[in-house]
Amino acid sequence: MNLEEKIQNSETHVFKVVFPKITNHHNTMFGGTVMEMMDEVAFMTATRFSRKRIVTVSSDKIDFKKPIPSGTLVELIGSIKHVGNTSVKVHVDIFTEKMYKEGRDLAVSGEFTLVSVDENGKPVSIK
């Protein structure tokens, strides 16, 4: 399989429901919970791409474009944007959907850098 195919095949989609237990006093999703979900999807995407041990080393600018209210559906989409020697950059978008109406909105976007490591935690080739 060539690099382009590996990148396409690693795109990851995860759907979740926003229940009240993960919202704040504004009845919207906690920012920390949003970032945790994004990091998890970035990890899944990088692992699916490399099939190696992966750790997160950084997160770049995360843009909270719209609040994510309780009672909505969210789709997180992770995609590989750059492949280095030992690392990948994964872009993650979160889209919201109302449960009982058509349409969706981009709510949050961010990028994560993840590194492939050996059993001792030392970086290894990701390809």
PDB file of C-alpha atoms in Angstrom:
ATOM      1  CA  MET A   1       0.000   0.000   0.000  1.00  0.00           C
ATOM      2  CA  ASN A   2       1.411   3.396  -0.919  1.00  0.00           C
ATOM      3  CA  LEU A   3       1.506   6.458   1.355  1.00  0.00           C
ATOM      4  CA  GLU A   4      -1.582   8.112  -0.176  1.00  0.00           C
ATOM      5  CA  GLU A   5      -3.653   4.964   0.378  1.00  0.00           C
ATOM      6  CA  LYS A   6      -2.420   4.654   3.976  1.00  0.00           C
ATOM      7  CA  ILE A   7      -3.410   8.275   4.616  1.00  0.00           C
ATOM      8  CA  GLN A   8      -6.875   7.792   3.087  1.00  0.00           C
ATOM      9  CA  ASN A   9      -7.465   4.497   4.906  1.00  0.00           C
ATOM     10  CA  SER A  10      -6.534   5.987   8.281  1.00  0.00           C
ATOM     11  CA  GLU A  11      -9.190   8.727   8.254  1.00  0.00           C
ATOM     12  CA  THR A  12     -11.176   8.146  11.439  1.00  0.00           C
ATOM     13  CA  HIS A  13     -14.808   9.031  12.190  1.00  0.00           C
ATOM     14  CA  VAL A  14     -16.233   8.785  15.701  1.00  0.00           C
ATOM     15  CA  PHE A  15     -19.774   9.727  16.714  1.00  0.00           C
ATOM     16  CA  LYS A  16     -20.826  10.603  20.248  1.00  0.00           C
ATOM     17  CA  VAL A  17     -23.860  11.992  22.042  1.00  0.00           C
ATOM     18  CA  VAL A  18     -23.380  15.002  24.314  1.00  0.00           C
ATOM     19  CA  PHE A  19     -25.032  14.048  27.592  1.00  0.00           C
ATOM     20  CA  PRO A  20     -25.481  16.476  30.506  1.00  0.00           C
ATOM     21  CA  LYS A  21     -22.742  14.784  32.587  1.00  0.00           C
ATOM     22  CA  ILE A  22     -20.055  16.184  30.231  1.00  0.00           C
ATOM     23  CA  THR A  23     -21.385  19.738  30.111  1.00  0.00           C
ATOM     24  CA  ASN A  24     -20.688  22.820  32.199  1.00  0.00           C
ATOM     25  CA  HIS A  25     -23.004  25.321  33.903  1.00  0.00           C
ATOM     26  CA  HIS A  26     -23.746  26.841  30.466  1.00  0.00           C
ATOM     27  CA  ASN A  27     -25.136  23.457  29.359  1.00  0.00           C
ATOM     28  CA  THR A  28     -22.365  23.180  26.766  1.00  0.00           C
ATOM     29  CA  MET A  29     -19.536  20.682  26.552  1.00  0.00           C
ATOM     30  CA  PHE A  30     -16.493  21.261  28.781  1.00  0.00           C
ATOM     31  CA  GLY A  31     -13.521  22.464  26.725  1.00  0.00           C
ATOM     32  CA  GLY A  32     -11.237  19.936  28.429  1.00  0.00           C
ATOM     33  CA  THR A  33     -13.569  17.096  27.476  1.00  0.00           C
ATOM     34  CA  VAL A  34     -13.594  18.342  23.882  1.00  0.00           C
ATOM     35  CA  MET A  35      -9.777  18.340  23.792  1.00  0.00           C
ATOM     36  CA  GLU A  36      -9.631  14.864  25.355  1.00  0.00           C
ATOM     37  CA  MET A  37     -11.954  13.486  22.674  1.00  0.00           C
ATOM     38  CA  MET A  38      -9.911  15.201  19.949  1.00  0.00           C
ATOM     39  CA  ASP A  39      -6.654  13.761  21.298  1.00  0.00           C
ATOM     40  CA  GLU A  40      -8.209  10.288  21.402  1.00  0.00           C
ATOM     41  CA  VAL A  41      -9.319  10.553  17.754  1.00  0.00           C
ATOM     42  CA  ALA A  42      -5.862  11.878  16.774  1.00  0.00           C
ATOM     43  CA  PHE A  43      -4.320   8.861  18.536  1.00  0.00           C
ATOM     44  CA  MET A  44      -6.664   6.446  16.733  1.00  0.00           C
ATOM     45  CA  THR A  45      -5.914   8.083  13.381  1.00  0.00           C
ATOM     46  CA  ALA A  46      -2.132   7.977  13.872  1.00  0.00           C
ATOM     47  CA  THR A  47      -2.289   4.367  15.086  1.00  0.00           C
ATOM     48  CA  ARG A  48      -4.424   3.299  12.129  1.00  0.00           C
ATOM     49  CA  PHE A  49      -1.915   4.986   9.818  1.00  0.00           C
ATOM     50  CA  SER A  50       1.260   3.556  11.353  1.00  0.00           C
ATOM     51  CA  ARG A  51       0.163   0.414  13.245  1.00  0.00           C
ATOM     52  CA  LYS A  52       2.860   1.307  15.811  1.00  0.00           C
ATOM     53  CA  ARG A  53       3.015   2.584  19.389  1.00  0.00           C
ATOM     54  CA  ILE A  54       1.990   6.246  19.342  1.00  0.00           C
ATOM     55  CA  VAL A  55       2.211   9.109  21.849  1.00  0.00           C
ATOM     56  CA  THR A  56       0.964  12.696  21.616  1.00  0.00           C
ATOM     57  CA  VAL A  57       3.751  15.270  21.795  1.00  0.00           C
ATOM     58  CA  SER A  58       1.846  18.483  21.112  1.00  0.00           C
ATOM     59  CA  SER A  59      -1.438  20.072  20.218  1.00  0.00           C
ATOM     60  CA  ASP A  60      -1.523  23.129  18.031  1.00  0.00           C
ATOM     61  CA  LYS A  61      -4.106  25.883  18.003  1.00  0.00           C
ATOM     62  CA  ILE A  62      -7.544  24.525  18.828  1.00  0.00           C
ATOM     63  CA  ASP A  63     -10.315  26.786  17.559  1.00  0.00           C
ATOM     64  CA  PHE A  64     -13.627  26.642  19.404  1.00  0.00           C
ATOM     65  CA  LYS A  65     -15.858  28.082  16.688  1.00  0.00           C
ATOM     66  CA  LYS A  66     -19.260  27.219  18.211  1.00  0.00           C
ATOM     67  CA  PRO A  67     -20.380  25.858  21.578  1.00  0.00           C
ATOM     68  CA  ILE A  68     -21.462  22.217  21.704  1.00  0.00           C
ATOM     69  CA  PRO A  69     -24.773  22.035  23.584  1.00  0.00           C
ATOM     70  CA  SER A  70     -26.059  19.125  25.611  1.00  0.00           C
ATOM     71  CA  GLY A  71     -28.361  16.857  23.641  1.00  0.00           C
ATOM     72  CA  THR A  72     -26.517  17.113  20.339  1.00  0.00           C
ATOM     73  CA  LEU A  73     -24.685  14.528  18.274  1.00  0.00           C
ATOM     74  CA  VAL A  74     -21.029  15.155  17.478  1.00  0.00           C
ATOM     75  CA  GLU A  75     -18.845  13.651  14.792  1.00  0.00           C
ATOM     76  CA  LEU A  76     -15.092  13.808  15.246  1.00  0.00           C
ATOM     77  CA  ILE A  77     -13.035  13.344  12.076  1.00  0.00           C
ATOM     78  CA  GLY A  78      -9.299  12.727  12.243  1.00  0.00           C
ATOM     79  CA  SER A  79      -7.117  12.903   9.149  1.00  0.00           C
ATOM     80  CA  ILE A  80      -3.374  12.766   8.546  1.00  0.00           C
ATOM     81  CA  LYS A  81      -2.067  16.117   7.295  1.00  0.00           C
ATOM     82  CA  HIS A  82       1.706  15.576   7.382  1.00  0.00           C
ATOM     83  CA  VAL A  83       4.010  12.579   7.701  1.00  0.00           C
ATOM     84  CA  GLY A  84       7.528  13.064   9.039  1.00  0.00           C
ATOM     85  CA  ASN A  85      10.258  10.577   9.874  1.00  0.00           C
ATOM     86  CA  THR A  86       8.981   9.684  13.365  1.00  0.00           C
ATOM     87  CA  SER A  87       5.864  11.847  13.614  1.00  0.00           C
ATOM     88  CA  VAL A  88       2.531  12.631  12.024  1.00  0.00           C
ATOM     89  CA  LYS A  89       0.364  15.705  12.213  1.00  0.00           C
ATOM     90  CA  VAL A  90      -3.330  14.876  12.580  1.00  0.00           C
ATOM     91  CA  HIS A  91      -6.104  17.396  11.942  1.00  0.00           C
ATOM     92  CA  VAL A  92      -9.309  16.863  13.940  1.00  0.00           C
ATOM     93  CA  ASP A  93     -12.653  18.532  13.247  1.00  0.00           C
ATOM     94  CA  ILE A  94     -15.763  18.249  15.386  1.00  0.00           C
ATOM     95  CA  PHE A  95     -19.140  18.714  13.719  1.00  0.00           C
ATOM     96  CA  THR A  96     -22.398  19.066  15.651  1.00  0.00           C
ATOM     97  CA  GLU A  97     -25.826  17.865  14.599  1.00  0.00           C
ATOM     98  CA  LYS A  98     -29.136  18.493  16.272  1.00  0.00           C
ATOM     99  CA  MET A  99     -30.886  15.213  16.983  1.00  0.00           C
ATOM    100  CA  TYR A 100     -34.208  16.152  15.435  1.00  0.00           C
ATOM    101  CA  LYS A 101     -33.238  18.572  12.657  1.00  0.00           C
ATOM    102  CA  GLU A 102     -31.173  18.254   9.496  1.00  0.00           C
ATOM    103  CA  GLY A 103     -27.842  20.005   9.067  1.00  0.00           C
ATOM    104  CA  ARG A 104     -24.513  20.157  10.771  1.00  0.00           C
ATOM    105  CA  ASP A 105     -22.024  22.789  11.863  1.00  0.00           C
ATOM    106  CA  LEU A 106     -18.272  22.819  12.323  1.00  0.00           C
ATOM    107  CA  ALA A 107     -17.770  23.482  16.042  1.00  0.00           C
ATOM    108  CA  VAL A 108     -14.078  22.846  16.805  1.00  0.00           C
ATOM    109  CA  SER A 109     -10.849  22.297  14.817  1.00  0.00           C
ATOM    110  CA  GLY A 110      -7.330  21.515  15.930  1.00  0.00           C
ATOM    111  CA  GLU A 111      -4.094  19.740  15.117  1.00  0.00           C
ATOM    112  CA  PHE A 112      -2.076  17.237  17.086  1.00  0.00           C
ATOM    113  CA  THR A 113       1.455  15.940  16.570  1.00  0.00           C
ATOM    114  CA  LEU A 114       2.039  12.320  17.498  1.00  0.00           C
ATOM    115  CA  VAL A 115       5.267  10.316  17.516  1.00  0.00           C
ATOM    116  CA  SER A 116       5.916   6.622  16.982  1.00  0.00           C
ATOM    117  CA  VAL A 117       7.953   5.107  19.843  1.00  0.00           C
ATOM    118  CA  ASP A 118       9.556   1.778  20.665  1.00  0.00           C
ATOM    119  CA  GLU A 119       8.973  -0.235  23.855  1.00  0.00           C
ATOM    120  CA  ASN A 120      11.443   2.064  25.669  1.00  0.00           C
ATOM    121  CA  GLY A 121       9.682   5.270  24.607  1.00  0.00           C
ATOM    122  CA  LYS A 122      12.341   6.236  22.059  1.00  0.00           C
ATOM    123  CA  PRO A 123      11.181   7.673  18.695  1.00  0.00           C
ATOM    124  CA  VAL A 124      11.232   5.258  15.746  1.00  0.00           C
ATOM    125  CA  SER A 125      10.377   5.594  12.079  1.00  0.00           C
ATOM    126  CA  ILE A 126       6.636   5.973  11.572  1.00  0.00           C
ATOM    127  CA  LYS A 127       6.588   4.753   7.965  1.00  0.00           C
TER     128      LYS A 127
END
